[in-house]
PDB file of C-alpha atoms and ligand atoms in Angstrom:
ATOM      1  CA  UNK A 263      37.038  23.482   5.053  1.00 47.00           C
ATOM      2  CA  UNK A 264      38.151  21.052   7.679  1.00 67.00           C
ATOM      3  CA  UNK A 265      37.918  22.073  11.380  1.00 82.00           C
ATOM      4  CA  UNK A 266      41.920  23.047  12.139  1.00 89.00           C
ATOM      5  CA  UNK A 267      42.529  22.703  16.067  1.00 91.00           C
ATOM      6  CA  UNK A 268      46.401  23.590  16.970  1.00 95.00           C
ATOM      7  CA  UNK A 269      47.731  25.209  20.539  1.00 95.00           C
ATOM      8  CA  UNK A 270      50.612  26.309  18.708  1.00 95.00           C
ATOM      9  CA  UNK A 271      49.476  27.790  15.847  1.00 94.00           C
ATOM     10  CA  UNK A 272      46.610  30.004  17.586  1.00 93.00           C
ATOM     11  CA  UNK A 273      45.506  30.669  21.097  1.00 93.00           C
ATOM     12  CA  UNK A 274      42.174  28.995  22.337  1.00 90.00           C
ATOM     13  CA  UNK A 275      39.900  30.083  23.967  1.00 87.00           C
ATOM     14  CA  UNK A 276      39.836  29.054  27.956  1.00 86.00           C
ATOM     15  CA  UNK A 277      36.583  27.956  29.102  1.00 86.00           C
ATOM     16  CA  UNK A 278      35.555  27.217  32.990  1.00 90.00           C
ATOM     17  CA  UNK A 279      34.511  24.297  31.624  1.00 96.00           C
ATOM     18  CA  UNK A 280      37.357  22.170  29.871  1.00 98.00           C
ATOM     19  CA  UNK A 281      35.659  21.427  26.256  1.00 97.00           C
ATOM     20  CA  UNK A 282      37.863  18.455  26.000  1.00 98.00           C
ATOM     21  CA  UNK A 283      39.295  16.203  28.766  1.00 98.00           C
ATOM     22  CA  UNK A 284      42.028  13.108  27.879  1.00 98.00           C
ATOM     23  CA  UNK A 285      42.085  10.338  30.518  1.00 98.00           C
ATOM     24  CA  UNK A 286      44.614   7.613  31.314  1.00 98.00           C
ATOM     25  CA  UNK A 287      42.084   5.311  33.575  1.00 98.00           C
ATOM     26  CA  UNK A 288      44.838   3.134  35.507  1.00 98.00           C
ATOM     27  CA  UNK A 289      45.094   1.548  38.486  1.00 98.00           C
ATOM     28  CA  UNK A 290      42.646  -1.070  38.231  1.00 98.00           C
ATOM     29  CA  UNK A 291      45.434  -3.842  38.747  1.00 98.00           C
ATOM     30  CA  UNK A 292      46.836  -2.857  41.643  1.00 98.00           C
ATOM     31  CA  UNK A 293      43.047  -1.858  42.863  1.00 98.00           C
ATOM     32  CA  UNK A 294      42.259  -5.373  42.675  1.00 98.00           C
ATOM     33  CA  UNK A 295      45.138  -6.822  44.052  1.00 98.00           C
ATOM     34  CA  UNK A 296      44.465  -4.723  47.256  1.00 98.00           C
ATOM     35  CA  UNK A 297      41.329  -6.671  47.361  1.00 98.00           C
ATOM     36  CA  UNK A 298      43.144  -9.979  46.955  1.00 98.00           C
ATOM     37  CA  UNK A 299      40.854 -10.246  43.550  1.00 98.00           C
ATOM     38  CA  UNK A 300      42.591 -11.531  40.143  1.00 97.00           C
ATOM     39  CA  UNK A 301      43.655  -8.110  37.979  1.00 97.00           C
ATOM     40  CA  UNK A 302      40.520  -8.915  35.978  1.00 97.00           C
ATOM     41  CA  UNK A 303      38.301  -7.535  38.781  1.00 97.00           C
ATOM     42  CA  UNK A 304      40.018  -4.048  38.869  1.00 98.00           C
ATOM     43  CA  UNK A 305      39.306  -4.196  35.071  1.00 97.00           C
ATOM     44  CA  UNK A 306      35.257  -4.690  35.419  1.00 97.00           C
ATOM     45  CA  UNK A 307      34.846  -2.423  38.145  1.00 98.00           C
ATOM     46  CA  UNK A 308      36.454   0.028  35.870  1.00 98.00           C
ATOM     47  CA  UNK A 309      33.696  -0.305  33.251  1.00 97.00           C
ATOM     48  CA  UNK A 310      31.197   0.959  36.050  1.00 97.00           C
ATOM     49  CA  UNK A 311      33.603   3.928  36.591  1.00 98.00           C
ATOM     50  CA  UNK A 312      33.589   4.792  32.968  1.00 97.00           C
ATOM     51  CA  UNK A 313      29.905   5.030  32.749  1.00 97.00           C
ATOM     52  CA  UNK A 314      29.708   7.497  35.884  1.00 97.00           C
ATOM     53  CA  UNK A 315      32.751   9.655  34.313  1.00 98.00           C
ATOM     54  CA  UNK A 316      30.469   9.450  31.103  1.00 98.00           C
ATOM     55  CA  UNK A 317      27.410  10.539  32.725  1.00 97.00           C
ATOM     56  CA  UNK A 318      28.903  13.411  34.498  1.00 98.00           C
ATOM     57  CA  UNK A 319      31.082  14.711  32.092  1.00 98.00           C
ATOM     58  CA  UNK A 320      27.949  15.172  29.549  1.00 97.00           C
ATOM     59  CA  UNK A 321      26.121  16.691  32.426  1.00 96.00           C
ATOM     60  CA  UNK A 322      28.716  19.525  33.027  1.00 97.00           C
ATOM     61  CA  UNK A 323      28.978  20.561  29.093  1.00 97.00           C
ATOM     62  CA  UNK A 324      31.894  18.670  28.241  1.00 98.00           C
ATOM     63  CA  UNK A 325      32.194  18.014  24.422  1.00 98.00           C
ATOM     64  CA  UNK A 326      34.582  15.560  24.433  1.00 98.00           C
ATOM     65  CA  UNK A 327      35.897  12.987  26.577  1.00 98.00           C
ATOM     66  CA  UNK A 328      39.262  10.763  25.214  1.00 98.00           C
ATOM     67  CA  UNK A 329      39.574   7.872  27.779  1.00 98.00           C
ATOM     68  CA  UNK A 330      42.657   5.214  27.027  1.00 98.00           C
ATOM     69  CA  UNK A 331      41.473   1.728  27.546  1.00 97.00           C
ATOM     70  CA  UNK A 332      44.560  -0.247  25.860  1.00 97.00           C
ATOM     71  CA  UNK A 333      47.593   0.950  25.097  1.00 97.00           C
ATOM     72  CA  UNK A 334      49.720  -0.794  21.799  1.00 97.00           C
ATOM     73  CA  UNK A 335      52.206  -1.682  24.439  1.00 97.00           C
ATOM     74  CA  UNK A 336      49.471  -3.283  26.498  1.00 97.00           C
ATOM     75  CA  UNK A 337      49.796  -6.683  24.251  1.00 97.00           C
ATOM     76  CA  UNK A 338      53.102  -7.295  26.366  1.00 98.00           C
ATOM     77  CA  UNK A 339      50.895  -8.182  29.354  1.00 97.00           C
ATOM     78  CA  UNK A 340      50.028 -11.548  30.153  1.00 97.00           C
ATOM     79  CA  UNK A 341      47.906 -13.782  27.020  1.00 96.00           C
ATOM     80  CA  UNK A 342      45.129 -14.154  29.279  1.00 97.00           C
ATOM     81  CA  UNK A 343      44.281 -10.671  30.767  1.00 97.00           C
ATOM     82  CA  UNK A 344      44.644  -9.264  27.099  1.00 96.00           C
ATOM     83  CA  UNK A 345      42.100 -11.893  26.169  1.00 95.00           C
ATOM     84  CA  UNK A 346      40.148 -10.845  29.074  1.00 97.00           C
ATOM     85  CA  UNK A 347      40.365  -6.945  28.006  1.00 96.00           C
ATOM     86  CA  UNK A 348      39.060  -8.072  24.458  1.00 95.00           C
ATOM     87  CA  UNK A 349      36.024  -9.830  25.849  1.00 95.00           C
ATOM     88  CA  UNK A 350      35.393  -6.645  27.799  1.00 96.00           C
ATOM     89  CA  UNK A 351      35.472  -4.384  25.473  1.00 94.00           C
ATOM     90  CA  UNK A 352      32.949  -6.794  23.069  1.00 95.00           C
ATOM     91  CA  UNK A 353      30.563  -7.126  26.228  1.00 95.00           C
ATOM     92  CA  UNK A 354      30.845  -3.299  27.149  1.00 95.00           C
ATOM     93  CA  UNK A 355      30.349  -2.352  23.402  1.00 94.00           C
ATOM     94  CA  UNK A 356      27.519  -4.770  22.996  1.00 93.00           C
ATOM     95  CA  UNK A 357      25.716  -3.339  26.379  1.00 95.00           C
ATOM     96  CA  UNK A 358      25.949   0.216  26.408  1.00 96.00           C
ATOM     97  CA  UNK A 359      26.379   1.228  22.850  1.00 97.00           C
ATOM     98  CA  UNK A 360      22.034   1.899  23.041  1.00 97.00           C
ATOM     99  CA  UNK A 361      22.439   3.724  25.863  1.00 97.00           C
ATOM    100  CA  UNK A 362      24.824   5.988  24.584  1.00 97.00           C
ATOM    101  CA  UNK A 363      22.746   5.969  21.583  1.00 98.00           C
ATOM    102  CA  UNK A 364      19.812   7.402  24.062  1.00 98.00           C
ATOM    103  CA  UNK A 365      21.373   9.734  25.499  1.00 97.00           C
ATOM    104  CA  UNK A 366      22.607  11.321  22.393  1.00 98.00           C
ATOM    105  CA  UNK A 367      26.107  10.397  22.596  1.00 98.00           C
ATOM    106  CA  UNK A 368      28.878   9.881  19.608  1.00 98.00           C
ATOM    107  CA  UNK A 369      31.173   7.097  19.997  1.00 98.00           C
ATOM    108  CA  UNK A 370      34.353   7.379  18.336  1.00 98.00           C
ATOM    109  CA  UNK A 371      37.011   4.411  18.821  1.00 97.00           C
ATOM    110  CA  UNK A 372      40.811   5.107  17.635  1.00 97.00           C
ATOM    111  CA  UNK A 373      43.967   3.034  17.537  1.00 97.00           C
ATOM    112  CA  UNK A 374      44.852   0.425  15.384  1.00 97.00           C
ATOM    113  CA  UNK A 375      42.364  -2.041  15.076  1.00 96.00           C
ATOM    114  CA  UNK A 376      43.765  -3.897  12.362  1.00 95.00           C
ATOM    115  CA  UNK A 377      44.671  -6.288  15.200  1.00 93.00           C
ATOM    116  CA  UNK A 378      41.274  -6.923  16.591  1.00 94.00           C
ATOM    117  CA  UNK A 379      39.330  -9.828  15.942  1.00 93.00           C
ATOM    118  CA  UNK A 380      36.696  -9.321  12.874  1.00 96.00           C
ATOM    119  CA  UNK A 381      33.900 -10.115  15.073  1.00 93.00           C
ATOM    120  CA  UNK A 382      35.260  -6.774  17.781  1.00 94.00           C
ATOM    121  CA  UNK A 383      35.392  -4.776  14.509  1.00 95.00           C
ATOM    122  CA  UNK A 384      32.068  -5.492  13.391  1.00 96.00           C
ATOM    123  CA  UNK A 385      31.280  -4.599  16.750  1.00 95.00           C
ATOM    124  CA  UNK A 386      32.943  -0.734  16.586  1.00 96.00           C
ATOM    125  CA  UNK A 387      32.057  -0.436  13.141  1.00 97.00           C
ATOM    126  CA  UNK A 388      27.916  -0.849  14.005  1.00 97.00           C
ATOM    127  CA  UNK A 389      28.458   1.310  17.371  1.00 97.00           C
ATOM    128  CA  UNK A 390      30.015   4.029  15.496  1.00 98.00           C
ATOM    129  CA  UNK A 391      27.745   4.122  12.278  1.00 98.00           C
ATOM    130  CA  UNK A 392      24.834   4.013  15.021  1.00 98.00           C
ATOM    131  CA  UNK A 393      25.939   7.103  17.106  1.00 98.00           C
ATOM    132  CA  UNK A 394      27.665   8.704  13.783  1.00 98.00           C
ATOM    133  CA  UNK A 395      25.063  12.055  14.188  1.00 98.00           C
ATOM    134  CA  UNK A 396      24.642  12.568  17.441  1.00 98.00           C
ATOM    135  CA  UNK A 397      25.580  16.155  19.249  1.00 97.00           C
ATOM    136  CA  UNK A 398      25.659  15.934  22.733  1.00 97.00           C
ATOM    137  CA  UNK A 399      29.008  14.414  23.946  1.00 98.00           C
ATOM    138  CA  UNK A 400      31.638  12.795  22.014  1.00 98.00           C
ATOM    139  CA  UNK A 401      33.354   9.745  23.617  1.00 98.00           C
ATOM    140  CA  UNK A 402      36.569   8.906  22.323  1.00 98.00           C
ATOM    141  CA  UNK A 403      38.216   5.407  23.318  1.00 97.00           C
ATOM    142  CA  UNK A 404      41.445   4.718  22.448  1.00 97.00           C
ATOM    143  CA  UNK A 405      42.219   1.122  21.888  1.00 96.00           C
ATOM    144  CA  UNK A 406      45.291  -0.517  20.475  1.00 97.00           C
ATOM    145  CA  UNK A 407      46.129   3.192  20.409  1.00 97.00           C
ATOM    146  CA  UNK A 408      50.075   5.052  20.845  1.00 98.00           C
ATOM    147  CA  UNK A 409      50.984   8.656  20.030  1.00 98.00           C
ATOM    148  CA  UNK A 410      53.902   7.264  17.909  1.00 98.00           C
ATOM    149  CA  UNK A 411      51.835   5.168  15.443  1.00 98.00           C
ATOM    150  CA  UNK A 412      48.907   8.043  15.041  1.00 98.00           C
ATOM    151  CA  UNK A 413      51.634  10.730  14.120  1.00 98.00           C
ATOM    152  CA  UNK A 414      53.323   8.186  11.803  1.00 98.00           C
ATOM    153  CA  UNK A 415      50.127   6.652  10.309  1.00 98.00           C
ATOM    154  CA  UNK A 416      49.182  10.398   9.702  1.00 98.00           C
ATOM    155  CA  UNK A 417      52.537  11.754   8.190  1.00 98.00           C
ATOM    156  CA  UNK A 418      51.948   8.556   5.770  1.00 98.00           C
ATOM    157  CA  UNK A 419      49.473   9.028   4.885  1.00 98.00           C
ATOM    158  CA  UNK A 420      49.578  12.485   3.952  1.00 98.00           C
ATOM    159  CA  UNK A 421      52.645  11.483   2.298  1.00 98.00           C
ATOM    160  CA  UNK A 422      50.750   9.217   0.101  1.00 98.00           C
ATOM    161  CA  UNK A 423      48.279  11.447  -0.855  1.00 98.00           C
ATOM    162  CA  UNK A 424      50.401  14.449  -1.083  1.00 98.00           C
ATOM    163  CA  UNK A 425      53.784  13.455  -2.334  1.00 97.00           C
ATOM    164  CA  UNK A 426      53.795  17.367  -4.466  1.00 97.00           C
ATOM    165  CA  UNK A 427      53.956  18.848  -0.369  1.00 96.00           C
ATOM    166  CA  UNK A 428      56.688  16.758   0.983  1.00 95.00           C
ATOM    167  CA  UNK A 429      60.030  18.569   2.581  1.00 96.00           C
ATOM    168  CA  UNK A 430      57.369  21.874   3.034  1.00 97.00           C
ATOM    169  CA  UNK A 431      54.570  19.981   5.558  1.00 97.00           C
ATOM    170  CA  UNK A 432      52.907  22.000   8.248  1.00 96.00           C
ATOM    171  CA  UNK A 433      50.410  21.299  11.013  1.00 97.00           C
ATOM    172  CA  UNK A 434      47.570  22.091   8.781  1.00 96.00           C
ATOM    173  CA  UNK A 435      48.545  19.393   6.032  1.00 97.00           C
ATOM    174  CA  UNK A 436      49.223  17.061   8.781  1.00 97.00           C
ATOM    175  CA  UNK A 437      46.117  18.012  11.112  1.00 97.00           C
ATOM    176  CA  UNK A 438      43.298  16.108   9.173  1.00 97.00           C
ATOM    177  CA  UNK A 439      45.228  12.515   9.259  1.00 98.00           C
ATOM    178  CA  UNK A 440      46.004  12.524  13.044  1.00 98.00           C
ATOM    179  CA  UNK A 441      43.384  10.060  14.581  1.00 98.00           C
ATOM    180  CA  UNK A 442      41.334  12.992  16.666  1.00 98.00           C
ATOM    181  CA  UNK A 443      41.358  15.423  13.717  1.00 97.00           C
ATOM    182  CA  UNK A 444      37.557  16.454  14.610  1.00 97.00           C
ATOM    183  CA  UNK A 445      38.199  17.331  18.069  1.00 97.00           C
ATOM    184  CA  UNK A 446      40.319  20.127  19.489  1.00 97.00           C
ATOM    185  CA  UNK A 447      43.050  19.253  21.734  1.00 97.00           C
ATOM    186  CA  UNK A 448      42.405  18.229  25.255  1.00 98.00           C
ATOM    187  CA  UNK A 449      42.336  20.820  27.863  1.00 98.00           C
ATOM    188  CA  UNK A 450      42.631  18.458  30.480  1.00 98.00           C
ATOM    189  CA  UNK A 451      44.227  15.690  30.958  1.00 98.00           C
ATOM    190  CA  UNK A 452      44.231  12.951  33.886  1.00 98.00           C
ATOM    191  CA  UNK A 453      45.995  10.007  35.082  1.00 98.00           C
ATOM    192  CA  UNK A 454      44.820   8.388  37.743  1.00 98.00           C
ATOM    193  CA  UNK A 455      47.088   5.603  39.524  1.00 98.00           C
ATOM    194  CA  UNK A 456      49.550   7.358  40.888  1.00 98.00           C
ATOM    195  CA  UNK A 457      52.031   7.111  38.092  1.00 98.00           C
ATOM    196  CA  UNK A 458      53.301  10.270  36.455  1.00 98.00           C
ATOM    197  CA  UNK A 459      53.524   9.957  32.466  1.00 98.00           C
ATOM    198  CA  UNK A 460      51.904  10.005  29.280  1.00 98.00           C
ATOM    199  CA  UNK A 461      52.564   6.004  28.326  1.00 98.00           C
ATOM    200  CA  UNK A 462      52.740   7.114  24.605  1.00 98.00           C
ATOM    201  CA  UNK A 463      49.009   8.389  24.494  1.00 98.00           C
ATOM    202  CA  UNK A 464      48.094  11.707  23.092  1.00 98.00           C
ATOM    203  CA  UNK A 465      51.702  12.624  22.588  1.00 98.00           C
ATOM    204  CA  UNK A 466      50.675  15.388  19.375  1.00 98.00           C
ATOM    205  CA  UNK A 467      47.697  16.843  21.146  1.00 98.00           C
ATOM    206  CA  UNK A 468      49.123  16.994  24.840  1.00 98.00           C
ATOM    207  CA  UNK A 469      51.333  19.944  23.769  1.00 98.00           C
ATOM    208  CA  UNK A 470      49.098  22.464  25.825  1.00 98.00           C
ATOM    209  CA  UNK A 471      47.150  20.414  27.527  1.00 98.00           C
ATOM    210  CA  UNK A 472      46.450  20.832  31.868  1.00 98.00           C
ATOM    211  CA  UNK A 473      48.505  17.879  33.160  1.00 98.00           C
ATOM    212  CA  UNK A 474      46.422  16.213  36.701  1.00 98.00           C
ATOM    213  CA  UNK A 475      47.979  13.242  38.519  1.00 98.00           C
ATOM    214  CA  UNK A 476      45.675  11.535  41.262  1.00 98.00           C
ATOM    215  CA  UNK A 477      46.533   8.713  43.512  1.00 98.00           C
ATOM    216  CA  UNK A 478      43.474   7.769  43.276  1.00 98.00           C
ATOM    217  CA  UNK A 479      43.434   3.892  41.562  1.00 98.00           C
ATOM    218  CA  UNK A 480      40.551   4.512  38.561  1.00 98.00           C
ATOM    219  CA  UNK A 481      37.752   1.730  40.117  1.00 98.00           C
ATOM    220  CA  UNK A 482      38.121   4.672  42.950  1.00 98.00           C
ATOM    221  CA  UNK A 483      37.590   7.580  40.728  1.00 98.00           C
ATOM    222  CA  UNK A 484      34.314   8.599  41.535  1.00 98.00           C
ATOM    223  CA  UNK A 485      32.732  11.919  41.087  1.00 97.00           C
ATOM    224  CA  UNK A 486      33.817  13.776  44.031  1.00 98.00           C
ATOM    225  CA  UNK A 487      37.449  12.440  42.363  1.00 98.00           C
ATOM    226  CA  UNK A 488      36.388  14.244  39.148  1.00 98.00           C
ATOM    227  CA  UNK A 489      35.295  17.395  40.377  1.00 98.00           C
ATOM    228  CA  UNK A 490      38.956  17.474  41.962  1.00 98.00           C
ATOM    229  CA  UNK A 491      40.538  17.798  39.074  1.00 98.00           C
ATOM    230  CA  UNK A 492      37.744  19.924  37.520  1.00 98.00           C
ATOM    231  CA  UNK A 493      38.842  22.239  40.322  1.00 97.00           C
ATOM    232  CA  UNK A 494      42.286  21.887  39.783  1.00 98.00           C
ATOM    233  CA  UNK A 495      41.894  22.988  36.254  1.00 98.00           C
ATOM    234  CA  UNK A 496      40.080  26.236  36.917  1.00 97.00           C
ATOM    235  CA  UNK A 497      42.796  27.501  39.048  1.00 96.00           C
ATOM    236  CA  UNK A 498      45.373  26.401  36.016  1.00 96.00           C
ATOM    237  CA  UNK A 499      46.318  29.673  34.313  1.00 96.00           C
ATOM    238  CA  UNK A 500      47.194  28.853  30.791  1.00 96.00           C
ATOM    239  CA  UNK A 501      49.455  31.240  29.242  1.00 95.00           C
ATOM    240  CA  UNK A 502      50.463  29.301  26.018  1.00 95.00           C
ATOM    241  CA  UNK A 503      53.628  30.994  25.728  1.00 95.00           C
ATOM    242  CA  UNK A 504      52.636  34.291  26.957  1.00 94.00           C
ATOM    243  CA  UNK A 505      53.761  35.876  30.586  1.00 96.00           C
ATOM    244  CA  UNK A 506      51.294  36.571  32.777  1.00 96.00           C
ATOM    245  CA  UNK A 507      51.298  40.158  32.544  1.00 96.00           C
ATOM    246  CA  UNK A 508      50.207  39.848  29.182  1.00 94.00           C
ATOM    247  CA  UNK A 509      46.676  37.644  30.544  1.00 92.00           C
ATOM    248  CA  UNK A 510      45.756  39.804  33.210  1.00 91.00           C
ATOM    249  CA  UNK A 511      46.214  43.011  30.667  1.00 87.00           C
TER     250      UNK A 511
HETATM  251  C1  IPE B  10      44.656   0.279  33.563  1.00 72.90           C
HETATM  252  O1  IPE B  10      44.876  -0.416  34.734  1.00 72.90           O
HETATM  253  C2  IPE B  10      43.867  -0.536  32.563  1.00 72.90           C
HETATM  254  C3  IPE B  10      44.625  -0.975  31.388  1.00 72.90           C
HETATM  255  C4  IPE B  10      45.855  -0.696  31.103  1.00 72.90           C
HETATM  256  C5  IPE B  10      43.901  -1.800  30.452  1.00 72.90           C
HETATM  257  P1  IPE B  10      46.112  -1.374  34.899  1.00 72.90           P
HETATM  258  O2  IPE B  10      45.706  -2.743  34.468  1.00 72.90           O
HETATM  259  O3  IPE B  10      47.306  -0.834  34.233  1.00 72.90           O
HETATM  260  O4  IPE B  10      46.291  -1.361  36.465  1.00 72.90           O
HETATM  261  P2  IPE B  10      47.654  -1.319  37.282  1.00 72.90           P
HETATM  262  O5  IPE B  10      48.438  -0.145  36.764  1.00 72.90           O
HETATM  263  O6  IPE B  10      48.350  -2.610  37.017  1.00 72.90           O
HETATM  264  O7  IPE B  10      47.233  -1.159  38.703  1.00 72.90           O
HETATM  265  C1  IPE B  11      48.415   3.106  30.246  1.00 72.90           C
HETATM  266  O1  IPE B  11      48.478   2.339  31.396  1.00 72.90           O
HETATM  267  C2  IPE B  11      47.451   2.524  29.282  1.00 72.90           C
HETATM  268  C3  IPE B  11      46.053   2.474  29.686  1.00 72.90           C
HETATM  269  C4  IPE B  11      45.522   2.941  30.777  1.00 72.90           C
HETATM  270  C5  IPE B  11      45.195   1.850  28.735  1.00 72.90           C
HETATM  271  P1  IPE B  11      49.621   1.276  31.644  1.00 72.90           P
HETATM  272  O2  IPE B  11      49.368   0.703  32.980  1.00 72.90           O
HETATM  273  O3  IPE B  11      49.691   0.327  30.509  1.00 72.90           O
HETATM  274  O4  IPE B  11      50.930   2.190  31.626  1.00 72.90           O
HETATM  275  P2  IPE B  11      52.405   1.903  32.162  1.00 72.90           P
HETATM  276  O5  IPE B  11      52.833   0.591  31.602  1.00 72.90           O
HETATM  277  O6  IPE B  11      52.332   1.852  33.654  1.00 72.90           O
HETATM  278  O7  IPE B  11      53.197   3.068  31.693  1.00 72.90           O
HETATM  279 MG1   MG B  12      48.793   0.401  34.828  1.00 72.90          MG
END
């Protein structure tokens, strides 16, 4: 049977730990423009960030870490800094996908990549199929990626291949189309850059989720950053639905 993950359907269990943590890395803009460097710079420095994040999050026991690198509103932004993204994500892909591979990672990417050039998913296709078995940490990266189209490519879907369960579908049906079906939902989520909202990630698996806001621009977020909002987390108390009464009893 497939794995069946859902806040709302069954309690989890709370862990000191959060199993899964969802990041919106932003800030790298306006990080760069502090600096009087073209956006691009926030953007590379960023990369570095995201293999320090990686590092520590494996070394702590997290199991999976979701970390939104383009948006599919993010194509509104100038031609030449999406171009610039692209060429990033090839370079980044192409450079660390071994040493994720080492250290025993899984790479998952998710969002629509029917967009992408056919050389980029070549490129996701060989990193994937490389890291496909490995069991320490699994790093998510969602790219061309909204909430909207996963729940509608899922629904779909499901419609397509279940047409006898339309008018009576339920999270289960629904729960092995959404694009992090193998993953539970995120305990934690952060969004660095001062701005307070989701941006259409996640929107399906946020329901429950530990909301953390930082200031702090992402090229910034360094581990002493992290374990903030580790911290922050472990003094969260999640009732999912319940009164507090009821958790302390
Ligand atoms: C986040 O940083 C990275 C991406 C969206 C790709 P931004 O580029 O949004 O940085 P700010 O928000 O303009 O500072
Ligand atoms: C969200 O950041 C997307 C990513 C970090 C990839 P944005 O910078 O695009 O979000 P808005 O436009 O400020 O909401
Ligand atoms: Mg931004």
């Amino acid at each position: 049977m497939a794995l069946f993950f859902s806040s709302t359907q069954s309690i989890p269990a709370t862990a000191e730990v959060p199993r899964h943590i969802a990041v919106i890395m932003d800030g790298n803009g306006r990080w760069a423009k502090k600096r009087f460097l073209p956006r691009v710079a926030g953007h590379k420095r960023g990369v570095e960030v995201v293999r320090d994040i990686v590092k520590q999050c494996a070394s702590i026991g997290v199991e999976y870490l979701t970390l939104f690198a383009f948006s599919s509103e993010n194509w509104r932004r100038p031609q030449e800094e999406v171009s610039f993204l692209m060429g990033l994500f090839m370079e980044a892909l192409q450079q660390e996908v071994s040493k994720l591979h080492k250290n025993n990672i899984r790479l998952v990417m998710i969002g629509d990549h029917s967009r992408f050039d056919e050389s980029l998913r070549e490129q996701i296709a060989r990193a994937e199929a490389l890291t496909r078995d490995n069991t320490g940490l699994t790093l998510t990266i969602a790219a061309n990626y909204g909430g909207r189209w996963d729940i509608l490519q899922a629904v779909n879907r499901l419609q397509a291949e279940h047409p006898e369960l339309a008018g009576n579908y339920n999270e289960e049906h629904l729960a092995p189309y959404l694009s992090m079906h193998y993953a539970p939902e995120p305990d934690l989520f952060i969004r660095t850059g001062g701005e307070q909202r989701i941006s259409n990630f996640l929107l399906w698996q946020l329901a429950y989720s530990e909301l953390y806001f930082t200031d702090t621009l992402w090229p910034d977020f360094d581990s002493a950053a992290f374990e903030l909002s580790i911290a922050s987390y472990r003094q969260r108390e999640r009732r999912f639905g319940r009164t507090s009464e009821q958790l302390q009893q």
